[in-house]
XYZ file of C-alpha atoms in Angstrom:
724
model
C 0.028 -0.018 -0.040
C 1.333 3.391 -0.951
C 2.302 5.444 2.204
C 0.464 8.749 2.791
C 2.218 11.920 1.375
C 4.691 13.851 3.455
C 5.218 16.452 0.709
C 2.549 18.968 1.464
C -0.820 19.133 2.942
C -3.117 18.250 0.140
C -4.257 15.029 1.784
C -4.703 16.428 5.193
C -8.178 16.199 6.313
C -8.410 19.626 7.698
C -8.792 22.803 5.790
C -6.011 25.346 5.673
C -3.527 22.871 6.641
C -0.557 24.184 4.680
C 1.690 24.997 7.555
C 3.892 27.954 7.892
C 7.523 27.227 6.893
C 10.164 26.242 9.391
C 12.786 29.079 9.175
C 15.712 27.286 10.906
C 17.359 23.985 10.712
C 19.601 22.698 13.595
C 22.949 20.820 13.865
C 22.488 16.997 14.440
C 22.488 16.620 18.186
C 23.673 13.003 18.256
C 25.387 12.068 14.999
C 25.928 8.539 16.134
C 22.150 7.968 16.146
C 22.074 8.374 12.423
C 22.910 5.566 9.900
C 26.226 5.358 8.104
C 24.382 6.396 4.981
C 23.029 9.497 6.630
C 26.353 10.400 8.158
C 28.095 10.084 4.643
C 25.349 12.449 3.131
C 25.695 14.976 5.938
C 29.489 14.975 5.523
C 29.149 15.691 1.836
C 26.713 18.585 2.468
C 29.005 20.007 5.139
C 31.908 20.081 2.731
C 29.796 21.596 -0.076
C 28.410 24.362 2.031
C 31.920 25.150 3.276
C 33.042 25.561 -0.286
C 30.075 27.780 -0.965
C 30.973 29.937 2.091
C 34.669 30.151 1.083
C 33.676 31.189 -2.530
C 32.366 34.251 -0.977
C 29.528 34.615 -3.622
C 26.810 37.187 -2.647
C 24.357 35.232 -4.839
C 23.387 31.701 -3.719
C 22.942 29.398 -6.823
C 20.824 26.248 -6.248
C 22.832 24.390 -8.960
C 25.855 24.328 -6.506
C 23.808 22.322 -3.815
C 23.730 18.687 -3.587
C 20.494 17.359 -5.303
C 18.656 14.187 -4.658
C 19.622 12.570 -7.949
C 23.179 12.849 -7.249
C 23.290 10.821 -4.016
C 23.882 7.404 -5.547
C 27.003 8.629 -7.410
C 28.122 10.392 -4.109
C 27.786 7.122 -2.010
C 29.506 4.965 -4.743
C 32.734 6.954 -3.962
C 32.495 6.198 -0.229
C 34.746 3.132 0.173
C 33.895 2.562 3.826
C 30.215 1.961 2.951
C 28.915 -1.525 2.085
C 26.622 -2.385 -0.847
C 23.668 -2.389 1.657
C 24.466 1.033 2.842
C 24.379 2.212 -0.806
C 20.968 0.490 -1.550
C 17.786 2.311 -2.567
C 16.226 1.219 0.768
C 19.105 2.419 2.822
C 19.124 5.824 0.936
C 15.317 6.178 1.455
C 15.679 5.479 5.161
C 18.511 7.943 5.466
C 16.619 10.657 3.852
C 13.640 10.187 6.194
C 16.115 10.362 9.091
C 17.610 13.589 7.787
C 14.132 15.058 7.210
C 13.077 14.173 10.750
C 10.455 11.661 9.757
C 11.464 8.713 11.912
C 10.676 7.769 15.572
C 14.216 8.244 16.841
C 15.024 11.477 14.822
C 12.112 13.773 14.606
C 14.037 17.032 14.021
C 14.987 17.830 10.500
C 18.687 18.438 9.860
C 18.393 18.828 6.041
C 16.123 21.289 4.278
C 14.702 19.991 0.937
C 13.645 22.567 -1.718
C 13.018 21.866 -5.425
C 14.060 24.102 -8.248
C 13.169 23.790 -11.987
C 15.329 23.506 -15.089
C 14.242 23.507 -18.753
C 15.753 20.773 -20.794
C 14.740 20.237 -24.478
C 11.543 22.276 -23.895
C 10.611 20.198 -20.913
C 10.463 21.286 -17.271
C 12.587 19.089 -15.032
C 12.390 19.199 -11.329
C 15.616 18.833 -9.113
C 15.303 18.615 -5.289
C 18.245 20.549 -3.616
C 19.429 19.455 -0.055
C 20.497 22.227 2.312
C 22.433 21.567 5.494
C 25.295 24.144 6.262
C 26.192 22.569 9.647
C 28.176 25.723 10.621
C 26.116 27.398 13.236
C 23.931 25.707 15.794
C 20.809 27.006 13.844
C 20.765 28.157 10.257
C 18.273 30.377 8.628
C 16.968 28.758 5.421
C 15.110 31.830 4.169
C 18.040 32.962 1.901
C 18.383 29.494 0.470
C 14.654 29.101 -0.007
C 14.528 32.547 -1.714
C 17.477 31.759 -3.943
C 15.912 28.449 -5.198
C 12.470 30.067 -5.944
C 14.043 33.082 -7.663
C 16.032 30.727 -9.824
C 12.804 28.857 -10.825
C 10.383 31.840 -11.072
C 10.345 32.208 -14.733
C 9.735 28.425 -15.127
C 6.956 28.449 -12.448
C 5.120 30.998 -14.684
C 5.649 28.692 -17.721
C 4.276 25.776 -15.610
C 1.130 27.782 -14.664
C 0.697 28.955 -18.253
C 1.041 25.357 -19.696
C -1.474 24.186 -17.055
C -3.921 26.817 -17.972
C -4.089 25.427 -21.577
C -4.921 21.950 -20.482
C -8.515 20.788 -19.680
C -9.338 18.815 -16.645
C -10.045 15.321 -17.778
C -12.365 13.126 -15.589
C -13.345 9.418 -15.759
C -16.673 8.854 -17.440
C -18.037 7.334 -14.252
C -17.448 8.001 -10.470
C -15.174 10.966 -11.098
C -14.736 11.351 -7.190
C -13.104 7.919 -6.600
C -9.609 9.427 -6.309
C -10.695 11.461 -3.235
C -10.858 8.296 -1.085
C -8.059 5.969 -0.010
C -7.685 3.114 2.410
C -4.741 2.351 4.519
C -3.219 -1.068 5.271
C -5.527 -1.657 8.106
C -8.611 -1.075 5.785
C -9.447 2.366 7.242
C -10.939 4.614 4.555
C -9.745 8.133 4.574
C -11.299 11.042 2.563
C -9.217 13.884 0.970
C -11.588 16.617 -0.399
C -8.674 18.733 -1.575
C -7.016 15.991 -3.627
C -8.114 17.566 -6.845
C -6.382 20.808 -6.055
C -3.299 22.179 -7.763
C -1.331 21.771 -4.692
C -2.021 17.864 -5.025
C -1.104 18.051 -8.681
C 2.169 19.949 -7.980
C 2.881 17.426 -5.187
C 2.510 14.531 -7.673
C 4.998 16.207 -10.129
C 7.546 16.812 -7.378
C 7.029 13.288 -6.012
C 8.077 11.819 -9.456
C 11.217 13.940 -9.348
C 12.147 12.176 -5.988
C 11.688 8.665 -7.193
C 12.775 6.176 -5.811
C 13.476 8.025 -2.602
C 10.470 10.037 -1.701
C 8.183 11.335 -0.568
C 10.092 14.251 1.364
C 8.628 17.412 2.804
C 8.656 20.436 0.391
C 5.725 22.499 1.887
C 7.567 25.680 1.488
C 7.964 25.162 -2.349
C 4.271 24.384 -2.705
C 3.317 27.535 -0.723
C 5.766 29.562 -2.751
C 4.246 28.384 -6.086
C 0.804 28.864 -4.824
C 1.581 32.462 -3.698
C 3.165 33.146 -7.125
C 0.122 31.977 -8.878
C -2.208 34.102 -6.893
C -0.066 37.139 -7.442
C -0.218 36.588 -11.212
C -3.862 35.910 -11.132
C -3.308 32.406 -12.446
C -4.834 30.583 -9.471
C -8.257 30.780 -7.675
C -8.569 29.827 -4.078
C -11.499 27.720 -3.172
C -10.420 27.463 0.422
C -7.025 27.526 2.082
C -5.080 24.485 0.728
C -7.364 24.163 -2.309
C -6.525 26.207 -5.419
C -6.876 25.409 -9.085
C -5.311 26.974 -12.232
C -7.672 29.180 -14.148
C -8.146 27.868 -17.633
C -7.917 30.022 -20.675
C -11.403 31.359 -21.479
C -14.529 30.662 -19.468
C -13.875 29.210 -16.011
C -17.538 27.927 -15.848
C -16.711 24.221 -16.892
C -13.847 24.049 -14.440
C -15.968 24.919 -11.381
C -18.596 22.579 -12.574
C -16.053 19.600 -12.914
C -14.696 20.345 -9.456
C -18.143 20.487 -7.983
C -19.084 17.045 -9.709
C -15.984 15.482 -8.414
C -16.615 16.640 -4.796
C -20.218 15.460 -4.869
C -19.208 11.931 -6.119
C -16.422 11.681 -3.738
C -18.720 12.717 -0.759
C -21.314 10.105 -1.984
C -18.788 7.300 -2.035
C -17.159 8.211 1.237
C -20.061 9.510 3.495
C -23.071 7.333 2.488
C -21.714 4.112 3.638
C -20.624 5.493 6.944
C -23.771 7.356 7.557
C -25.949 4.438 6.525
C -24.055 2.300 9.129
C -24.410 4.800 11.904
C -28.144 5.389 11.018
C -28.743 1.592 11.295
C -26.895 1.323 14.653
C -28.882 4.107 16.166
C -32.202 3.205 14.335
C -32.546 6.452 12.399
C -34.959 4.911 9.845
C -36.251 8.299 8.541
C -32.756 9.471 7.949
C -31.865 6.225 6.016
C -34.946 6.749 3.780
C -33.704 10.307 2.994
C -30.240 9.107 2.234
C -31.412 6.450 0.005
C -33.568 8.894 -1.936
C -30.586 11.332 -2.295
C -28.281 8.530 -3.427
C -30.730 7.494 -6.143
C -30.801 11.083 -7.461
C -26.990 11.478 -7.720
C -25.916 10.245 -11.159
C -22.920 7.904 -11.653
C -22.070 9.284 -15.061
C -19.703 12.240 -14.971
C -21.482 14.291 -17.644
C -24.916 13.964 -15.885
C -23.412 14.769 -12.678
C -21.832 17.952 -14.102
C -25.291 19.043 -15.284
C -27.464 17.993 -12.314
C -25.024 18.518 -9.512
C -25.551 22.286 -8.803
C -29.370 21.500 -8.655
C -28.895 18.717 -6.008
C -26.450 20.767 -3.919
C -28.968 22.254 -1.428
C -30.455 18.859 -0.665
C -26.997 17.260 -0.228
C -26.075 20.067 2.186
C -29.391 19.783 4.255
C -29.259 15.943 4.573
C -25.541 15.379 5.233
C -25.128 18.551 7.284
C -27.846 17.642 9.746
C -26.686 14.153 10.803
C -26.453 14.040 14.602
C -22.683 13.422 14.989
C -22.732 14.813 18.654
C -24.383 11.527 19.572
C -21.487 9.492 18.300
C -18.146 8.878 19.894
C -14.859 7.580 18.672
C -11.998 8.701 16.413
C -13.658 7.234 13.146
C -16.827 9.153 13.599
C -14.873 12.260 14.249
C -12.771 11.705 11.127
C -15.995 11.261 9.043
C -17.606 14.317 10.434
C -14.574 16.462 9.693
C -14.323 14.966 6.079
C -18.010 15.780 5.430
C -17.851 19.310 6.843
C -14.829 20.057 4.929
C -16.315 18.898 1.681
C -19.659 20.799 2.274
C -17.583 24.006 2.718
C -15.754 23.288 -0.601
C -19.134 22.553 -2.351
C -20.590 25.803 -1.065
C -17.514 27.791 -2.232
C -17.537 26.104 -5.805
C -21.223 26.743 -6.136
C -20.796 30.460 -5.293
C -17.873 30.693 -7.791
C -20.018 28.778 -10.303
C -22.862 31.325 -10.079
C -20.467 34.255 -10.402
C -18.827 32.667 -13.466
C -22.225 32.013 -15.130
C -22.957 35.673 -14.450
C -19.673 36.708 -16.118
C -20.318 34.342 -19.069
C -23.850 35.865 -19.512
C -22.384 39.394 -19.397
C -19.659 38.436 -21.993
C -22.425 36.907 -24.255
C -24.541 40.112 -23.843
C -21.384 42.323 -24.654
C -20.646 40.164 -27.754
C -24.343 40.695 -28.917
C -24.142 44.404 -28.324
C -20.886 44.570 -30.385
C -22.598 42.677 -33.108
C -25.640 44.857 -33.163
C -23.420 47.967 -33.219
C -21.655 46.611 -36.324
C -24.966 45.775 -37.869
C -26.129 49.384 -37.254
C -22.967 51.074 -38.642
C -22.706 48.840 -41.742
C -26.525 49.031 -42.638
C -26.443 52.951 -42.128
C -23.358 53.337 -44.358
C -24.207 50.787 -47.021
C -28.079 51.403 -47.420
C -28.611 54.958 -45.853
C -31.754 53.627 -44.134
C -32.847 52.939 -40.529
C -31.824 49.807 -38.935
C -34.844 47.968 -37.486
C -33.810 45.617 -34.551
C -36.381 43.106 -33.411
C -35.062 42.800 -29.743
C -37.055 39.617 -28.808
C -35.508 37.927 -31.815
C -32.006 39.258 -31.263
C -31.826 38.024 -27.553
C -32.778 34.416 -28.475
C -29.161 33.460 -28.781
C -28.673 34.293 -25.135
C -30.973 31.442 -24.022
C -32.550 33.469 -21.245
C -35.283 31.608 -19.197
C -37.288 34.183 -17.201
C -39.141 37.184 -18.402
C -37.264 39.340 -15.828
C -34.045 38.322 -17.258
C -35.136 39.183 -20.784
C -36.522 42.521 -19.671
C -33.261 43.469 -17.903
C -31.068 42.405 -20.943
C -33.239 44.377 -23.404
C -32.956 47.483 -21.203
C -29.201 47.093 -21.140
C -29.099 46.751 -24.925
C -31.384 49.754 -25.499
C -29.434 51.969 -23.091
C -25.975 51.062 -24.419
C -26.905 51.540 -28.121
C -28.877 54.684 -27.305
C -25.843 56.184 -25.633
C -23.768 55.594 -28.738
C -26.128 55.955 -31.800
C -29.398 57.669 -32.760
C -32.088 55.356 -31.546
C -35.879 55.317 -30.990
C -37.507 52.516 -28.927
C -40.964 51.296 -29.800
C -42.648 48.683 -27.584
C -45.921 47.019 -26.900
C -47.087 43.771 -25.174
C -45.512 41.366 -27.761
C -43.638 43.976 -29.861
C -40.326 45.534 -28.943
C -38.303 47.168 -31.773
C -35.357 49.630 -31.762
C -34.914 51.911 -34.756
C -31.250 52.872 -35.003
C -28.747 54.726 -37.220
C -25.243 55.917 -37.195
C -25.699 59.586 -36.782
C -22.682 60.517 -38.829
C -24.982 59.854 -41.902
C -28.189 61.357 -40.445
C -28.845 63.928 -43.254
C -28.002 61.431 -45.951
C -30.403 58.887 -44.302
C -33.150 61.536 -44.185
C -32.634 62.547 -47.758
C -32.571 58.827 -48.997
C -35.561 57.793 -46.910
C -37.569 60.815 -48.334
C -36.741 59.718 -51.874
C -37.793 56.012 -51.106
C -40.968 57.192 -49.387
C -42.263 58.593 -52.714
C -42.649 54.984 -53.980
C -42.710 52.797 -50.852
C -45.295 53.398 -48.197
C -43.148 51.547 -45.510
C -40.552 54.261 -45.624
C -43.118 57.001 -45.194
C -43.673 55.737 -41.683
C -39.957 56.051 -40.970
C -39.933 59.878 -41.756
C -41.533 60.842 -38.346
C -39.091 58.324 -36.584
C -36.127 60.126 -38.180
C -37.490 63.386 -37.029
C -37.741 62.212 -33.430
C -34.201 60.760 -33.647
C -32.816 64.130 -34.815
C -34.574 65.842 -31.861
C -33.199 63.324 -29.480
C -29.626 63.819 -30.881
C -29.839 67.556 -30.726
C -31.157 67.623 -27.223
C -28.123 65.562 -25.995
C -25.832 67.923 -28.093
C -24.337 64.806 -29.985
C -21.156 66.065 -31.867
C -21.191 63.295 -34.338
C -24.280 64.366 -36.307
C -23.467 64.439 -40.036
C -19.759 64.211 -39.066
C -19.176 61.847 -42.081
C -20.923 64.195 -44.546
C -18.804 67.138 -43.478
C -15.638 65.142 -43.815
C -16.735 63.924 -47.309
C -17.367 67.534 -48.292
C -13.973 68.642 -47.082
C -12.351 65.683 -48.893
C -14.195 66.693 -52.150
C -13.095 70.202 -52.116
C -9.519 69.411 -51.350
C -9.387 66.725 -54.073
C -10.777 69.136 -56.780
C -8.477 71.919 -55.930
C -4.871 70.844 -55.953
C -3.496 74.046 -54.726
C -6.146 74.470 -51.966
C -3.255 74.843 -49.398
C -2.523 78.229 -51.032
C -6.075 79.659 -50.887
C -5.317 82.198 -48.292
C -2.551 83.700 -50.457
C -2.963 86.645 -52.841
C -4.059 85.904 -56.391
C -0.951 87.757 -57.817
C 1.934 86.930 -55.669
C 5.363 88.802 -55.691
C 7.113 85.775 -57.020
C 4.599 85.471 -59.886
C 5.111 89.181 -60.734
C 9.016 88.734 -60.783
C 8.597 86.254 -63.665
C 7.181 89.050 -65.894
C 8.772 92.199 -64.526
C 11.885 92.977 -62.505
C 10.221 95.381 -59.947
C 13.296 96.704 -58.115
C 15.046 97.772 -61.304
C 11.951 99.246 -62.826
C 11.149 101.329 -59.644
C 14.836 102.338 -59.155
C 15.149 103.557 -62.782
C 11.858 105.527 -62.690
C 12.807 107.269 -59.364
C 16.360 108.002 -60.592
C 15.260 109.601 -63.915
C 12.368 111.518 -62.234
C 14.884 113.064 -59.883
C 17.261 114.175 -62.573
C 14.255 115.752 -64.459
C 13.141 117.572 -61.397
C 16.644 119.042 -60.649
C 17.151 120.227 -64.316
C 13.717 121.828 -64.213
C 14.537 123.625 -61.041
C 17.938 124.822 -62.217
C 16.590 126.014 -65.534
C 13.705 127.849 -63.689
C 11.109 126.243 -66.069
C 8.628 123.650 -64.933
C 7.441 122.680 -68.409
C 9.671 119.679 -68.668
C 8.493 117.936 -65.416
C 5.317 116.306 -66.811
C 6.934 114.939 -69.895
C 10.067 113.994 -67.816
C 7.993 111.828 -65.505
C 6.226 110.096 -68.325
C 9.578 109.348 -70.029
C 11.001 108.099 -66.641
C 8.089 105.736 -66.129
C 8.482 104.383 -69.689
C 12.251 103.912 -69.277
C 11.754 102.121 -65.934
C 9.032 99.929 -67.418
C 11.351 98.847 -70.310
C 14.463 98.252 -68.084
C 12.247 96.179 -65.589
C 10.937 93.984 -68.458
C 14.458 93.542 -69.931
C 15.878 92.449 -66.575
C 13.017 90.104 -65.668
C 13.781 86.614 -64.208
C 14.065 83.918 -66.829
C 14.313 80.875 -64.343
C 10.749 80.144 -63.412
C 10.362 78.573 -59.988
C 9.175 74.952 -59.956
C 5.568 74.622 -58.810
C 5.735 72.601 -55.507
C 2.227 71.453 -55.684
C 2.971 69.426 -58.842
C 5.197 67.011 -56.802
C 3.081 67.100 -53.600
C 1.488 63.833 -52.771
C -2.172 64.347 -51.746
C -2.653 63.791 -48.007
C -6.241 62.559 -48.096
C -5.509 59.248 -50.009
C -2.904 58.470 -47.524
C -5.278 58.975 -44.661
C -7.858 56.761 -46.500
C -5.117 54.144 -46.851
C -4.345 54.162 -43.083
C -8.047 53.794 -42.169
C -8.555 50.921 -44.611
C -5.532 49.118 -42.990
C -7.019 49.860 -39.573
C -10.366 48.429 -40.566
C -8.701 45.206 -41.779
C -6.391 44.818 -38.848
C -9.231 45.727 -36.323
C -10.789 42.328 -36.789
C -7.580 40.652 -35.624
C -6.475 43.052 -32.846
C -9.940 43.869 -31.335
C -12.019 40.621 -32.193
C -15.827 40.634 -31.569
C -15.488 37.318 -29.781
C -13.114 36.710 -26.943
C -12.558 34.610 -23.826
C -11.555 37.188 -21.466
C -12.042 40.927 -21.525
C -8.405 41.408 -20.713
C -7.601 40.114 -24.178
C -8.759 43.373 -25.620
C -6.319 45.397 -23.504
C -2.648 45.963 -24.868
C 0.358 47.863 -24.000
C 2.810 48.958 -26.726
C 4.878 45.808 -26.504
C 1.968 43.333 -26.427
C 0.419 45.198 -29.341
C 3.418 44.996 -31.405
C 3.850 41.265 -30.572
C 0.284 40.533 -31.418
C 0.456 42.315 -34.726
C 3.611 40.317 -35.628
C 1.681 37.186 -34.880
C -1.168 38.150 -37.070
C 0.693 40.068 -39.764
C 0.503 37.360 -42.417
C -3.342 37.051 -41.993
C -3.731 40.881 -42.233
C -1.548 41.051 -45.407
C -3.737 38.660 -47.135
C -6.661 41.048 -46.918
C -4.659 44.108 -47.923
C -4.053 45.341 -51.583
C -1.386 43.379 -53.482
C 0.995 46.416 -53.286
C 0.998 46.117 -49.576
C 1.406 42.300 -49.512
C 4.684 42.704 -51.374
C 6.020 45.077 -48.658
C 8.823 44.187 -46.111
C 7.164 42.562 -43.060
C 8.680 44.993 -40.614
C 7.459 47.978 -42.565
C 3.904 46.663 -42.814
C 3.913 45.858 -39.037
C 4.764 49.439 -38.279
C 2.038 50.678 -40.679
C -0.514 48.356 -39.042
C 0.536 49.564 -35.466
C 0.178 53.280 -36.651
C -3.166 52.507 -38.179
C -4.468 50.617 -35.063
C -3.442 53.591 -32.846
C -5.607 55.860 -34.939
C -8.755 53.906 -33.817
C -7.538 53.259 -30.257
C -7.699 54.989 -26.994
C -4.269 55.291 -25.055
C -4.560 55.563 -21.303
C -1.208 56.722 -19.976
C -0.354 55.680 -16.436
C 1.117 58.491 -14.377
C 4.828 58.167 -13.854
C 4.249 58.500 -9.887
C 2.278 55.137 -9.773
C 4.016 53.308 -12.608
C 5.290 49.757 -11.562
C 8.306 47.885 -12.863
C 6.411 44.799 -14.122
C 3.173 46.778 -15.145
C 2.141 48.414 -18.416
C 2.953 52.092 -18.576
C -0.168 52.604 -20.806
C -3.305 50.813 -21.784
C -4.401 50.673 -25.403
C -8.083 49.918 -26.056
C -10.352 49.961 -28.924
C -12.085 53.440 -29.154
C -15.232 51.762 -30.480
C -15.385 49.421 -27.434
C -14.394 52.330 -25.057
C -17.411 54.335 -26.073
C -19.749 51.681 -24.720
C -20.812 51.638 -21.075
C -20.879 47.847 -20.986
C -17.250 47.604 -22.015
C -16.019 50.018 -19.516
C -18.024 48.557 -16.776
C -16.892 44.921 -17.401
C -13.209 46.178 -17.674
C -13.461 48.089 -14.400
C -14.954 45.015 -12.766
C -12.105 42.935 -14.134
C -9.561 45.281 -12.587
C -11.575 45.481 -9.329
C -11.389 41.615 -9.047
C -7.577 41.948 -9.655
C -7.215 44.596 -7.027
C -8.861 42.346 -4.354
C -5.757 40.180 -4.633
C -3.516 42.973 -3.733
C -5.326 44.553 -0.764
C -2.035 44.584 1.355
C 0.036 46.011 -1.619
C -0.357 49.866 -1.592
C 1.522 50.349 -4.849
C -0.564 47.773 -6.694
C -3.643 49.194 -5.406
C -2.879 52.674 -6.477
C -2.047 51.487 -9.928
C -5.315 49.487 -10.303
C -7.593 52.069 -8.642
C -6.223 54.743 -11.128
C -7.393 52.534 -13.931
C -10.718 51.990 -12.346
C -11.388 55.535 -11.842
C -10.559 56.537 -15.385
C -12.913 53.808 -16.778
C -15.694 54.894 -14.544
C -15.411 58.694 -14.244
C -12.561 60.003 -16.511
C -13.447 58.268 -19.841
C -14.651 61.436 -21.623
C -11.257 63.008 -22.088
C -10.262 59.963 -24.064
C -13.175 60.078 -26.500
C -12.534 63.797 -27.645
């Protein structure tokens, strides 16, 4: 029979049993009480730590420690040891002695702590052994910190890899692994057996074969702490965490709940039936049998029906009169049942919260779809978009009328805040007329034309009037924005020198081409002065009039003769029009938006970028984006097109800068989000809620809280400045 684990606390029958780490290890008090194998290992550890101390390195590297896998090689060099002292059983017993797990040696004199290596794309665990034997007591915190620091990047890889794996259960009785019998036939129940702690323990145990298990509680605790810091783990109860899978967590909670129910059924029901028979609780036996018949054996059915049966399970099992029983077994059974019921209640609460989040995500996706429908229909047909809300929400599979009413109210409010909308409803009729107000005048004009031949469109004319009133009352700045932009474009395209409209019609440079102004003026003034002086000296003014005329004529001739022959080049002939370039950027943005800001997503955090993540994501999608761009762009250098896509995406994005005073080393300095998403209340609310949940993990970290609270405030109150 496999012995119970000494690695961590995943098989302990009490919640929160992951104990606080031991911070000191002591020198062996009576070295003679240890086996020769143990003494040989201790001597090697003493020598290695002495070398490490003499090396004088400020950084402790775990690869310098003795590791479990090197012990056979070490002992093979010890000539004074017999083959029996080098055997697997002797090494296994020696390690238990050193870990303080034997009857005669209960104080640990060696500290075991794993670290992780990556070999050929695989994660390999090595268990380091630490026992300086220099001082009477040695603080192990620096060693522990060094080993975990060495492994921290690979711990993140481990958590990420695990999040991409689905939890696979047996087709029947998925909770069978939660129970185990010892050599005496006593059955034990481990409700936390499905936790990540237990999974991690199993991985580390394999790295100890054939010498384990050995205590590595600190390592398990450190990995769990890291996972919670990085929001990769969810805590059901202390000592029971599981890795959050990519996408919806709903199936994961449901699977854990099914396993817990089945395990509880297999463990508790036989004991409770026996106790009830002994004490003649016939009515209780009847209830228990009825509940047992309702609990499915098939895993798939248990996942579906489990949450519905949870209240009945809690009432029946939780009300058994254990206070009337005595003995160690009944106490153990009571503790196991109570522990499992607590876990079930927590799982049920998480499942309900996840179902709510999934429903919100589905609603958000629907609103995004309707927004696209409104924009495309308005632009392409220049008519009102008629949304039958009862038909649109069928995909959400809502059950109650109150849920349907609440969802429709959310859709109407969100779309009405963004577009021009008018709601019409009766008992079995609920329609939303909507349009993209950037085309309002064009829609009105087109609908008026269509109304001349189609009576259906005549009914839409008063609706358009009401929508215009609604938009004007809220001072909507987007009314006919597209029309004004189009008019500006038309003017600029038809007038290639529109940039010079403010200049005089006859400029000085144009005049210089036909007449040299300075020479003409100077000649006129010079000759006029001579004529005036001669007239004054001769005492006759008769020549002044004719002299001025001759001076003007001579100046005119000289100015014409000395005109500029080299005509300046017209700069506008070689200027590239700016508007087509802007159109090209917008077209790239439209193509790339589908990949960068997809309508469907697993987590709302996927739609939040910083500059580095945005660049990386564009590089991942660039080949797919290029396929939808014009052939000229497809032939461009990849780095160049990546830069153009990044520039284009930023034109349709909101960039939220984090103030320098609250920036953190491992956090983004800015958030990049879709401007279209950011305009909607639902997106901002969901994103704020996401960061609020993350903030709940950092209540004791002031810096993290300041960082996250700034983002939440901007999303809920300061969003207007990003939309200007």
